[in-house]
Structure formats: structure tokens, C-alpha cells
Amino acid sequence: MAVVVQKFGGTSVASAEHIARVAERAIKVRQAGDDIVIVVSAMAGETERLLGLAQAIAGRPAARELDVLLATGEQVTIALLAMALEARGMSAISYTGAQVHIRTDSMHNKARIVDIDADRIRRALVQGKVVVVAGFQGVDEQGNITTLGRGGSDTTAVALAAALEADECQIYTDVCGVFTTDPRVVPEARHLARITYEEMLEMASLGARVLQIRSVEFASKYSVPLRVLSSFEEGPGTLISNEECEMEQALISGIAFNRDEAKLTVLGVPDQPGVAGRILGPVADAGIEVDMIVQNIADDDCTDFTFTVQRSDYDRALEILLQVRDELGAREAKGDDNIAKISLVGVGMRSHAGIASTMFRTLANENINIQMISTSEIKVSVVIDSKYLELAVRALHSAFGLEKAAAGSEGC
Ligand code: ASP
Ligand code: MG
């Protein structure tokens, strides 16, 4: 008998009918003999509605009170789902985060789970109940309600699966899994049957938003098999797990892209020890996260330094850089927020040279200029002018044959 944790996102519990469907699906799993714990999000749009109310009342509401408010969204869903199960003759019980001791730190609005006491859930499972737990919320050491950041229900589900040593954590959402790239950009994008944690982390952090990144980190740390499936279509979804020898290794698993970055450059910086720190120090002090960093080989004792930040931090980063330019006696500081980053991701890349050169040749054939390049063991990223993003992703998708389905991996 397996223990399965299922998580249903906001769109899967958007109405009473949706919740009834979740209940019916759970009953089938339970009748097949598996123990089942269901984690739910707030009904679609509810968290936004509550945020709107808070802002209307207070502009910048207190973080603690915001958590008290936001946690109500999930509390509504657990009660309704437990009622739906009971109404269909299935014994069920709902729990808030605090009731099952999802202990977090005290960082309101973005708390981290530090401990879960799964005993209460285990006891209910032994009694044959379907256990329904509120996602996204926990409680700190002083008993304050906390929330885990947007999309945090994914992390609740994975953490519970780890604590219960569940056989699988299934994330039901409105897409039927992970694709080679965004199907809105490349209609031929192929559904992936499997992907490794490592690849999923690269895909997610690069903008392929299917899961909260922290849930994947958590799953990887505790080796929880994680499956993303559609709650609207039948199908096996995408299994995210450890790399296994028998896993057929494509060179490239997918292409991620991100339009939300901006590029900043300081030109003609004196080539001396400490310069990189003096440029990026003030940026970090302002709480701005830096992604790619490129420094040129020095020429005439001067060098150029380029980095990227989130687009929302662009104006502030440029302001800081203009000041740094004066302090360092650099020639020029400038920026560009019309950029896009594209990354090829794949564990198969580790053992194959030539991926980067194929990528660069493909972009050259389309006359697309590469502004920055960075690589890791399982990733090659480039920055280009954002207006060529779609063209570049399509050309790369076809150059690497990603649309060609391997036997048995087509569809959801
Ligand atoms: N309801 C929360 C949100 O909208 C948490 C979640 O859905 O995972 O972000
Ligand atoms: Mg979500």
C-alpha cells in the first residue's frame, strides 16, 4: 500500500464543482488501496483578492497580519474538500498548517519550513481517513501564522511527502507536465515524461514556471519523487526524480527563457584588484540580485564589466552604477532593459562537447547577435535582444530536434 501526497493548485479547486471533482478523484485512489494526503491551495484568484483588500486597507500592511489574512484562503478550501469527501461517504479530516505542526521560521510572507510532526496525519491515515492539509501556511515557534511565499503550497506538499516518506508527491495543475519549452512560443514543444531535479531547477529558475523552485530543491534534498500532472486531462504527467542510468539521455532536455532581466555595463574600468567587488558590492548592499556576470580581458589597463539583474531592479541598479562609475573613474556606465536570456538545459550535455557551438551557429544563421554567454555543467545561456526571443527559441528548438518525440513519450 502506497502513501501518496496530492497537491491541487488554485485553478483545480476554483469552484464547488472543481472541488467535487478533486474529491471524486481522491476517492478512486483511496478505493484502490492507497493512503492519501491532499494539500490544497486557495481557490483561484482568492490570494490575489485578499492581497488587494490588504492593500486597499493599509497600503503596506504589516507582514504578520498579512499572513493571518492570506492563510484564510487555504482554510476555506480544506474545509470544502473535506465536506465534499464526507458527502460522498469517504471519511476525511481537514487540518491547517498549525494543526499538523508545520513549523517554520518567523520570516512572515516567505517563511521556511524547519520541521513537520507527521504523527497526527499518520494516525488519521491509520483510521482510513483521507487527510486534507492547507498548503502555503505554517506556524512559527511563538505560534504566529506564517506563509511560505507565492506558490508555497507546492513546498508544503513536498515537505509533507518527505516527512511521511510518501511514495510519490503529485502536483496537479492546469498543465499536463513539463515541456521542452513554452508551448505558447513553440507549438511543437514536446511533453517530457521525465526530467531530473537538477534540470527542473534550471528550467524553473530560468522562467519555466510550473512549480515553486523551493519545492524542487526540497524534493531533491530528500529524494521525493515529484510528478506534475493535469487535473483536467488524464495522463502520466512529468516525473521529476534523480538521474538514473536507464534514463534515456537526450543531450538537451529543454529550452528555458526569461524576458525579465536587464543588462548593465561599466566601460573603461581601471584593471585593478578589488574592482569587481567595488562594482557589485553596492548593488548587493541594495538587496539587488545579480544573475550573469561577464568581465573582459583587460586592454590598455582598462576592462569592461557587464552583469544582469531582474528588470524590476534595473532603474535602481543603473543609479548605483552611475555613482560607482564616478568613484572608480570609469569611462562610462550604461544599461539595456530590452534583453532576453535563453538557456539550453540538459544533463546529457555533461558528456558532450559541441552543444554551445551548435547553439551559436543556429543563432548566427538567423542573424541574431549574442551579447553575453555563460555556461554551467548542464546549461548554456545567452543574452540577446528581446525582440528576437521567439525566433531564437524556435530556431534552437528545431536545431536540437526537440520536437521529435522519442517512442512512447508523446502526449501527456
Ligand atoms: N495561494 C497561494 C498563492 O496563490 C499559495 C499557492 O497557491 O501555492 O500563491
Ligand atoms: Mg501554484
Tab-separated table of C-alpha atoms and ligand atoms in Angstrom:
chain	number	residue	atom	x	y	z
A	1	MET	CA	0.000	0.000	0.000
A	2	ALA	CA	1.458	3.287	-1.103
A	3	VAL	CA	1.277	6.681	0.573
A	4	VAL	CA	0.599	9.405	-1.949
A	5	VAL	CA	0.560	13.158	-1.386
A	6	GLN	CA	-1.519	15.030	-3.954
A	7	LYS	CA	-1.494	18.784	-4.281
A	8	PHE	CA	-4.192	20.717	-6.110
A	9	GLY	CA	-3.478	24.306	-7.159
A	10	GLY	CA	-5.925	27.191	-7.250
A	11	THR	CA	-7.285	26.510	-10.744
A	12	SER	CA	-8.006	22.876	-9.763
A	13	VAL	CA	-10.190	23.989	-6.828
A	14	ALA	CA	-11.644	27.086	-8.497
A	15	SER	CA	-15.318	26.293	-7.768
A	16	ALA	CA	-17.586	23.893	-5.869
A	17	GLU	CA	-17.722	21.694	-8.992
A	18	HIS	CA	-13.938	21.625	-9.224
A	19	ILE	CA	-13.663	20.653	-5.566
A	20	ALA	CA	-16.213	17.881	-6.098
A	21	ARG	CA	-14.069	16.535	-8.941
A	22	VAL	CA	-10.974	16.531	-6.726
A	23	ALA	CA	-12.953	14.589	-4.119
A	24	GLU	CA	-14.079	12.017	-6.676
A	25	ARG	CA	-10.553	11.540	-7.944
A	26	ALA	CA	-9.281	11.073	-4.381
A	27	ILE	CA	-11.941	8.504	-3.627
A	28	LYS	CA	-10.787	6.396	-6.596
A	29	VAL	CA	-7.195	6.446	-5.337
A	30	ARG	CA	-8.321	5.582	-1.822
A	31	GLN	CA	-10.509	2.732	-3.085
A	32	ALA	CA	-7.516	1.330	-4.983
A	33	GLY	CA	-5.960	0.923	-1.537
A	34	ASP	CA	-3.503	3.810	-1.275
A	35	ASP	CA	-3.270	6.184	1.661
A	36	ILE	CA	-3.806	9.703	0.520
A	37	VAL	CA	-2.965	13.145	1.835
A	38	ILE	CA	-4.269	16.090	-0.157
A	39	VAL	CA	-2.713	19.540	0.008
A	40	VAL	CA	-4.745	22.383	-1.454
A	41	SER	CA	-4.181	25.991	-2.456
A	42	ALA	CA	-6.670	28.787	-2.075
A	43	MET	CA	-9.417	28.846	-4.726
A	44	ALA	CA	-8.210	30.536	-7.934
A	45	GLY	CA	-7.890	34.303	-7.530
A	46	GLU	CA	-8.507	34.239	-3.779
A	47	THR	CA	-4.964	35.054	-2.674
A	48	GLU	CA	-4.951	37.994	-5.121
A	49	ARG	CA	-8.311	39.173	-3.777
A	50	LEU	CA	-7.039	39.089	-0.202
A	51	LEU	CA	-3.848	40.920	-1.184
A	52	GLY	CA	-5.984	43.563	-2.877
A	53	LEU	CA	-8.081	44.027	0.254
A	54	ALA	CA	-4.976	44.357	2.415
A	55	GLN	CA	-3.504	46.946	0.120
A	56	ALA	CA	-6.734	48.910	-0.009
A	57	ILE	CA	-6.823	48.998	3.782
A	58	ALA	CA	-3.199	49.629	4.588
A	59	GLY	CA	-1.010	50.308	1.564
A	60	ARG	CA	1.849	48.385	3.088
A	61	PRO	CA	0.194	46.011	5.548
A	62	ALA	CA	2.081	44.508	8.465
A	63	ALA	CA	3.691	41.235	7.391
A	64	ARG	CA	2.305	39.293	10.363
A	65	GLU	CA	-1.279	40.393	9.746
A	66	LEU	CA	-0.941	39.733	6.033
A	67	ASP	CA	-0.125	36.105	6.856
A	68	VAL	CA	-3.170	35.837	9.136
A	69	LEU	CA	-5.243	37.111	6.225
A	70	LEU	CA	-3.698	35.093	3.383
A	71	ALA	CA	-3.849	31.816	5.322
A	72	THR	CA	-7.644	32.035	5.300
A	73	GLY	CA	-7.711	31.261	1.569
A	74	GLU	CA	-6.373	27.745	2.071
A	75	GLN	CA	-8.509	27.201	5.181
A	76	VAL	CA	-11.647	27.665	3.085
A	77	THR	CA	-10.523	25.059	0.572
A	78	ILE	CA	-9.584	22.360	3.100
A	79	ALA	CA	-12.971	22.599	4.796
A	80	LEU	CA	-14.870	22.444	1.498
A	81	LEU	CA	-12.857	19.491	0.239
A	82	ALA	CA	-13.273	17.540	3.479
A	83	MET	CA	-17.031	18.216	3.288
A	84	ALA	CA	-17.113	17.044	-0.339
A	85	LEU	CA	-15.368	13.800	0.630
A	86	GLU	CA	-17.629	13.163	3.610
A	87	ALA	CA	-20.701	13.907	1.491
A	88	ARG	CA	-19.592	11.093	-0.832
A	89	GLY	CA	-19.229	8.646	2.009
A	90	MET	CA	-15.460	8.960	2.345
A	91	SER	CA	-14.127	9.555	5.808
A	92	ALA	CA	-11.947	12.674	5.743
A	93	ILE	CA	-10.434	15.306	8.017
A	94	SER	CA	-9.008	18.755	7.311
A	95	TYR	CA	-6.018	20.336	9.070
A	96	THR	CA	-4.500	23.792	8.967
A	97	GLY	CA	-0.706	24.101	8.885
A	98	ALA	CA	-0.584	24.776	12.616
A	99	GLN	CA	-2.713	21.731	13.439
A	100	VAL	CA	-0.183	19.393	11.842
A	101	HIS	CA	2.766	21.366	13.244
A	102	ILE	CA	4.227	22.684	10.035
A	103	ARG	CA	6.836	24.627	11.974
A	104	THR	CA	8.534	27.472	10.112
A	105	ASP	CA	10.957	30.271	10.877
A	106	SER	CA	9.462	33.706	11.585
A	107	MET	CA	10.080	35.320	8.191
A	108	HIS	CA	6.494	36.371	7.547
A	109	ASN	CA	5.334	36.147	3.919
A	110	LYS	CA	8.317	33.987	2.915
A	111	ALA	CA	8.831	31.601	5.800
A	112	ARG	CA	10.823	28.393	5.511
A	113	ILE	CA	9.682	25.066	6.889
A	114	VAL	CA	12.011	23.822	9.614
A	115	ASP	CA	10.104	20.832	10.931
A	116	ILE	CA	6.930	18.803	10.482
A	117	ASP	CA	5.442	16.460	13.028
A	118	ALA	CA	3.620	13.980	10.817
A	119	ASP	CA	2.204	11.870	13.678
A	120	ARG	CA	-1.256	13.393	13.641
A	121	ILE	CA	-1.523	12.755	9.900
A	122	ARG	CA	-0.268	9.188	10.291
A	123	ARG	CA	-2.879	8.487	12.966
A	124	ALA	CA	-5.665	9.765	10.744
A	125	LEU	CA	-4.386	7.658	7.832
A	126	VAL	CA	-4.382	4.564	10.028
A	127	GLN	CA	-8.054	5.292	10.750
A	128	GLY	CA	-8.667	5.114	6.995
A	129	LYS	CA	-9.258	8.839	6.565
A	130	VAL	CA	-8.317	10.979	3.609
A	131	VAL	CA	-6.267	13.790	5.160
A	132	VAL	CA	-6.655	17.275	3.719
A	133	VAL	CA	-3.966	19.829	4.640
A	134	ALA	CA	-3.830	23.561	3.954
A	135	GLY	CA	-0.913	24.446	1.714
A	136	PHE	CA	1.198	27.601	1.908
A	137	GLN	CA	0.927	28.057	5.679
A	138	GLY	CA	2.761	27.152	8.837
A	139	VAL	CA	3.318	28.370	12.349
A	140	ASP	CA	6.452	29.776	13.978
A	141	GLU	CA	7.814	28.967	17.406
A	142	GLN	CA	5.694	31.667	19.050
A	143	GLY	CA	2.539	30.303	17.434
A	144	ASN	CA	2.237	33.032	14.811
A	145	ILE	CA	0.705	32.031	11.491
A	146	THR	CA	3.250	32.260	8.662
A	147	THR	CA	3.056	31.777	4.880
A	148	LEU	CA	5.658	30.334	2.556
A	149	GLY	CA	5.659	32.788	-0.359
A	150	ARG	CA	3.581	32.700	-3.539
A	151	GLY	CA	3.181	29.194	-4.893
A	152	GLY	CA	4.130	27.855	-1.455
A	153	SER	CA	1.574	25.039	-1.467
A	154	ASP	CA	3.919	23.080	-3.716
A	155	THR	CA	6.524	23.233	-0.979
A	156	THR	CA	4.000	22.180	1.688
A	157	ALA	CA	3.155	19.102	-0.390
A	158	VAL	CA	6.770	18.090	-0.919
A	159	ALA	CA	7.646	18.688	2.736
A	160	LEU	CA	4.730	16.509	3.840
A	161	ALA	CA	5.726	13.816	1.347
A	162	ALA	CA	9.266	13.873	2.783
A	163	ALA	CA	8.023	13.738	6.381
A	164	LEU	CA	5.631	10.863	5.603
A	165	GLU	CA	8.172	9.103	3.388
A	166	ALA	CA	5.480	9.047	0.733
A	167	ASP	CA	5.943	7.030	-2.433
A	168	GLU	CA	5.193	9.999	-4.624
A	169	CYS	CA	4.232	13.658	-4.430
A	170	GLN	CA	1.811	14.541	-7.205
A	171	ILE	CA	1.289	18.168	-8.126
A	172	TYR	CA	-1.987	18.623	-10.010
A	173	THR	CA	-2.130	21.818	-12.007
A	174	ASP	CA	-3.551	23.274	-15.224
A	175	VAL	CA	-0.777	21.985	-17.489
A	176	CYS	CA	-0.072	18.329	-18.093
A	177	GLY	CA	3.563	18.454	-17.119
A	178	VAL	CA	6.854	19.986	-18.175
A	179	PHE	CA	7.536	20.698	-21.829
A	180	THR	CA	10.731	21.124	-23.844
A	181	THR	CA	9.882	24.835	-23.909
A	182	ASP	CA	6.868	27.108	-23.545
A	183	PRO	CA	4.220	25.765	-25.983
A	184	ARG	CA	2.901	29.306	-26.416
A	185	VAL	CA	6.164	30.167	-28.148
A	186	VAL	CA	6.819	26.839	-29.862
A	187	PRO	CA	3.566	24.977	-30.590
A	188	GLU	CA	5.625	21.840	-31.388
A	189	ALA	CA	7.061	21.790	-27.854
A	190	ARG	CA	7.093	18.210	-26.601
A	191	HIS	CA	5.832	16.950	-23.288
A	192	LEU	CA	8.610	15.369	-21.191
A	193	ALA	CA	7.949	12.063	-19.464
A	194	ARG	CA	10.882	12.519	-17.077
A	195	ILE	CA	13.329	15.181	-16.038
A	196	THR	CA	15.917	15.341	-13.250
A	197	TYR	CA	15.693	17.645	-10.223
A	198	GLU	CA	18.783	19.432	-11.467
A	199	GLU	CA	17.248	20.110	-14.871
A	200	MET	CA	13.943	21.178	-13.359
A	201	LEU	CA	15.736	23.661	-11.099
A	202	GLU	CA	17.449	25.197	-14.099
A	203	MET	CA	14.223	25.239	-16.098
A	204	ALA	CA	12.227	26.722	-13.232
A	205	SER	CA	14.736	29.352	-12.190
A	206	LEU	CA	15.078	30.370	-15.814
A	207	GLY	CA	11.436	31.141	-16.158
A	208	ALA	CA	9.594	27.884	-16.909
A	209	ARG	CA	7.212	28.417	-14.021
A	210	VAL	CA	5.428	25.192	-13.248
A	211	LEU	CA	6.482	24.651	-9.652
A	212	GLN	CA	7.717	26.808	-6.826
A	213	ILE	CA	11.512	26.440	-7.074
A	214	ARG	CA	11.842	25.724	-3.383
A	215	SER	CA	9.615	22.685	-3.699
A	216	VAL	CA	12.018	21.208	-6.256
A	217	GLU	CA	15.019	21.961	-4.016
A	218	PHE	CA	13.205	20.262	-1.161
A	219	ALA	CA	12.285	17.242	-3.292
A	220	SER	CA	15.865	16.923	-4.478
A	221	LYS	CA	17.275	17.146	-0.948
A	222	TYR	CA	15.002	14.397	0.355
A	223	SER	CA	14.764	12.424	-2.936
A	224	VAL	CA	10.979	12.735	-3.065
A	225	PRO	CA	9.708	11.566	-6.475
A	226	LEU	CA	7.719	14.517	-7.756
A	227	ARG	CA	5.134	14.278	-10.517
A	228	VAL	CA	3.431	17.193	-12.273
A	229	LEU	CA	0.050	16.315	-13.806
A	230	SER	CA	-3.032	17.979	-15.187
A	231	SER	CA	-6.172	17.893	-13.100
A	232	PHE	CA	-8.188	18.323	-16.293
A	233	GLU	CA	-6.695	15.652	-18.576
A	234	GLU	CA	-5.737	12.045	-17.948
A	235	GLY	CA	-2.091	11.154	-18.382
A	236	PRO	CA	1.110	10.278	-16.536
A	237	GLY	CA	2.424	13.862	-16.394
A	238	THR	CA	6.142	14.505	-15.890
A	239	LEU	CA	8.155	12.655	-13.265
A	240	ILE	CA	10.918	14.709	-11.645
A	241	SER	CA	13.462	12.482	-9.944
A	242	ASN	CA	17.123	11.598	-9.606
A	243	GLU	CA	19.183	10.852	-12.656
A	244	GLU	CA	19.137	7.144	-13.362
A	245	CYS	CA	21.331	5.120	-15.675
A	246	GLU	CA	18.454	3.679	-17.596
A	247	MET	CA	17.007	7.129	-18.184
A	248	GLU	CA	17.308	7.726	-21.870
A	249	GLN	CA	19.539	10.728	-22.059
A	250	ALA	CA	18.714	13.400	-24.521
A	251	LEU	CA	21.525	15.940	-24.929
A	252	ILE	CA	19.129	18.771	-24.294
A	253	SER	CA	16.001	18.379	-22.215
A	254	GLY	CA	14.597	21.808	-22.765
A	255	ILE	CA	14.981	25.460	-23.593
A	256	ALA	CA	14.150	27.990	-20.909
A	257	PHE	CA	13.921	31.714	-21.411
A	258	ASN	CA	13.470	34.820	-19.383
A	259	ARG	CA	12.385	38.265	-20.510
A	260	ASP	CA	12.556	39.759	-17.044
A	261	GLU	CA	16.198	40.696	-16.884
A	262	ALA	CA	18.160	43.826	-17.740
A	263	LYS	CA	21.824	44.287	-18.542
A	264	LEU	CA	24.214	46.831	-17.021
A	265	THR	CA	27.722	47.661	-18.195
A	266	VAL	CA	30.631	49.734	-16.901
A	267	LEU	CA	33.159	50.524	-19.604
A	268	GLY	CA	36.800	51.513	-19.144
A	269	VAL	CA	37.205	50.427	-15.542
A	270	PRO	CA	40.823	50.546	-14.250
A	271	ASP	CA	42.032	46.922	-14.230
A	272	GLN	CA	42.987	46.607	-10.543
A	273	PRO	CA	42.363	44.120	-7.754
A	274	GLY	CA	39.074	44.728	-5.978
A	275	VAL	CA	37.265	46.412	-8.835
A	276	ALA	CA	34.638	43.704	-9.323
A	277	GLY	CA	33.831	43.839	-5.622
A	278	ARG	CA	33.565	47.619	-5.692
A	279	ILE	CA	31.113	47.435	-8.586
A	280	LEU	CA	28.915	44.637	-7.278
A	281	GLY	CA	29.235	45.412	-3.539
A	282	PRO	CA	26.896	48.421	-3.589
A	283	VAL	CA	24.495	46.518	-5.856
A	284	ALA	CA	24.315	43.633	-3.374
A	285	ASP	CA	24.020	46.090	-0.455
A	286	ALA	CA	20.892	47.469	-2.111
A	287	GLY	CA	19.403	43.955	-1.998
A	288	ILE	CA	19.611	43.542	-5.767
A	289	GLU	CA	20.322	40.036	-7.006
A	290	VAL	CA	22.796	39.636	-9.820
A	291	ASP	CA	22.495	36.801	-12.312
A	292	MET	CA	25.079	36.641	-15.127
A	293	ILE	CA	28.461	38.366	-14.744
A	294	VAL	CA	31.000	38.890	-17.513
A	295	GLN	CA	34.333	40.697	-17.309
A	296	ASN	CA	36.535	41.289	-20.332
A	297	ILE	CA	40.251	40.676	-20.652
A	298	ALA	CA	41.951	43.967	-19.880
A	299	ASP	CA	43.092	46.153	-22.712
A	300	ASP	CA	45.219	49.284	-22.056
A	301	ASP	CA	44.930	48.589	-18.314
A	302	CYS	CA	41.192	49.029	-18.575
A	303	THR	CA	38.440	46.467	-18.613
A	304	ASP	CA	34.680	46.290	-19.213
A	305	PHE	CA	32.266	44.696	-16.777
A	306	THR	CA	28.716	43.552	-17.549
A	307	PHE	CA	26.056	41.908	-15.415
A	308	THR	CA	22.316	41.251	-15.423
A	309	VAL	CA	19.639	41.912	-12.791
A	310	GLN	CA	15.876	41.480	-12.569
A	311	ARG	CA	14.200	44.075	-14.758
A	312	SER	CA	12.309	45.446	-11.755
A	313	ASP	CA	15.679	46.341	-10.174
A	314	TYR	CA	17.017	47.974	-13.330
A	315	ASP	CA	16.474	51.659	-12.514
A	316	ARG	CA	17.991	51.354	-9.080
A	317	ALA	CA	20.939	49.319	-10.308
A	318	LEU	CA	21.693	51.908	-13.002
A	319	GLU	CA	21.593	54.719	-10.459
A	320	ILE	CA	24.076	52.848	-8.284
A	321	LEU	CA	26.283	52.131	-11.264
A	322	LEU	CA	26.469	55.773	-12.307
A	323	GLN	CA	27.751	56.562	-8.853
A	324	VAL	CA	30.241	53.687	-8.976
A	325	ARG	CA	31.471	54.955	-12.340
A	326	ASP	CA	32.412	58.293	-10.783
A	327	GLU	CA	34.054	56.677	-7.785
A	328	LEU	CA	36.137	54.309	-9.905
A	329	GLY	CA	36.963	56.818	-12.610
A	330	ALA	CA	35.429	54.515	-15.213
A	331	ARG	CA	34.704	55.834	-18.706
A	332	GLU	CA	31.018	55.026	-18.975
A	333	ALA	CA	28.127	53.220	-17.307
A	334	LYS	CA	25.048	52.195	-19.252
A	335	GLY	CA	22.257	49.696	-19.370
A	336	ASP	CA	19.771	47.953	-21.606
A	337	ASP	CA	16.456	46.525	-20.468
A	338	ASN	CA	15.424	45.158	-23.851
A	339	ILE	CA	17.168	41.871	-23.459
A	340	ALA	CA	16.162	38.241	-23.134
A	341	LYS	CA	18.059	35.288	-21.785
A	342	ILE	CA	17.783	31.868	-23.418
A	343	SER	CA	19.199	28.712	-21.895
A	344	LEU	CA	19.659	25.195	-23.170
A	345	VAL	CA	19.338	22.747	-20.278
A	346	GLY	CA	20.217	19.064	-20.150
A	347	VAL	CA	22.158	16.598	-18.001
A	348	GLY	CA	23.183	14.869	-21.245
A	349	MET	CA	25.270	17.927	-22.059
A	350	ARG	CA	27.838	16.936	-19.428
A	351	SER	CA	29.348	14.299	-21.641
A	352	HIS	CA	29.032	16.048	-24.989
A	353	ALA	CA	31.038	18.878	-26.449
A	354	GLY	CA	29.651	20.900	-29.306
A	355	ILE	CA	26.305	21.920	-27.806
A	356	ALA	CA	27.411	25.526	-27.414
A	357	SER	CA	28.821	25.767	-30.929
A	358	THR	CA	25.610	24.377	-32.445
A	359	MET	CA	23.680	26.917	-30.404
A	360	PHE	CA	25.844	29.834	-31.576
A	361	ARG	CA	25.766	28.696	-35.208
A	362	THR	CA	21.978	28.421	-35.121
A	363	LEU	CA	21.643	31.955	-33.780
A	364	ALA	CA	24.161	33.269	-36.334
A	365	ASN	CA	22.138	31.696	-39.157
A	366	GLU	CA	19.178	33.775	-38.007
A	367	ASN	CA	21.399	36.862	-37.815
A	368	ILE	CA	20.868	37.119	-34.066
A	369	ASN	CA	23.693	38.776	-32.173
A	370	ILE	CA	24.789	37.228	-28.874
A	371	GLN	CA	25.505	39.840	-26.221
A	372	MET	CA	26.580	37.633	-23.314
A	373	ILE	CA	27.321	33.946	-22.797
A	374	SER	CA	27.554	31.846	-19.650
A	375	THR	CA	27.746	28.116	-19.081
A	376	SER	CA	27.437	25.554	-16.316
A	377	GLU	CA	27.714	21.774	-16.367
A	378	ILE	CA	24.165	21.293	-17.581
A	379	LYS	CA	23.340	24.675	-19.127
A	380	VAL	CA	24.395	27.159	-21.803
A	381	SER	CA	22.817	30.613	-21.576
A	382	VAL	CA	22.950	33.569	-23.925
A	383	VAL	CA	21.608	37.098	-23.729
A	384	ILE	CA	20.146	38.567	-26.922
A	385	ASP	CA	17.970	41.487	-27.981
A	386	SER	CA	14.489	40.693	-26.637
A	387	LYS	CA	12.809	41.307	-29.973
A	388	TYR	CA	14.433	38.127	-31.364
A	389	LEU	CA	13.418	35.900	-28.461
A	390	GLU	CA	10.654	33.914	-30.201
A	391	LEU	CA	12.672	33.463	-33.370
A	392	ALA	CA	15.702	32.271	-31.404
A	393	VAL	CA	13.759	29.789	-29.265
A	394	ARG	CA	12.018	28.314	-32.322
A	395	ALA	CA	15.257	28.007	-34.278
A	396	LEU	CA	17.046	26.323	-31.362
A	397	HIS	CA	14.122	24.004	-30.627
A	398	SER	CA	14.263	22.712	-34.178
A	399	ALA	CA	18.101	22.716	-34.428
A	400	PHE	CA	18.274	20.344	-31.462
A	401	GLY	CA	15.402	18.195	-32.753
A	402	LEU	CA	13.378	18.706	-29.602
A	403	GLU	CA	10.043	18.384	-31.353
A	404	LYS	CA	10.808	14.848	-32.474
A	405	ALA	CA	9.138	12.591	-29.947
A	406	ALA	CA	11.075	9.610	-28.673
A	407	ALA	CA	8.908	6.477	-28.772
A	408	GLY	CA	6.270	6.497	-26.084
A	409	SER	CA	6.898	9.975	-24.790
A	410	GLU	CA	4.336	11.843	-26.824
A	411	GLY	CA	1.222	13.454	-25.382
A	412	CYS	CA	0.513	13.990	-21.746
B	1	ASP	N1	-2.449	30.524	-2.524
B	1	ASP	C1	-1.050	30.797	-2.569
B	1	ASP	C2	-0.705	31.570	-3.838
B	1	ASP	O1	-1.585	31.913	-4.603
B	1	ASP	C3	-0.216	29.574	-2.451
B	1	ASP	C4	-0.328	28.603	-3.579
B	1	ASP	O2	-1.265	28.631	-4.347
B	1	ASP	O3	0.553	27.754	-3.715
B	1	ASP	O4	0.429	31.868	-4.068
B	2	MG	MG	0.636	27.358	-7.733
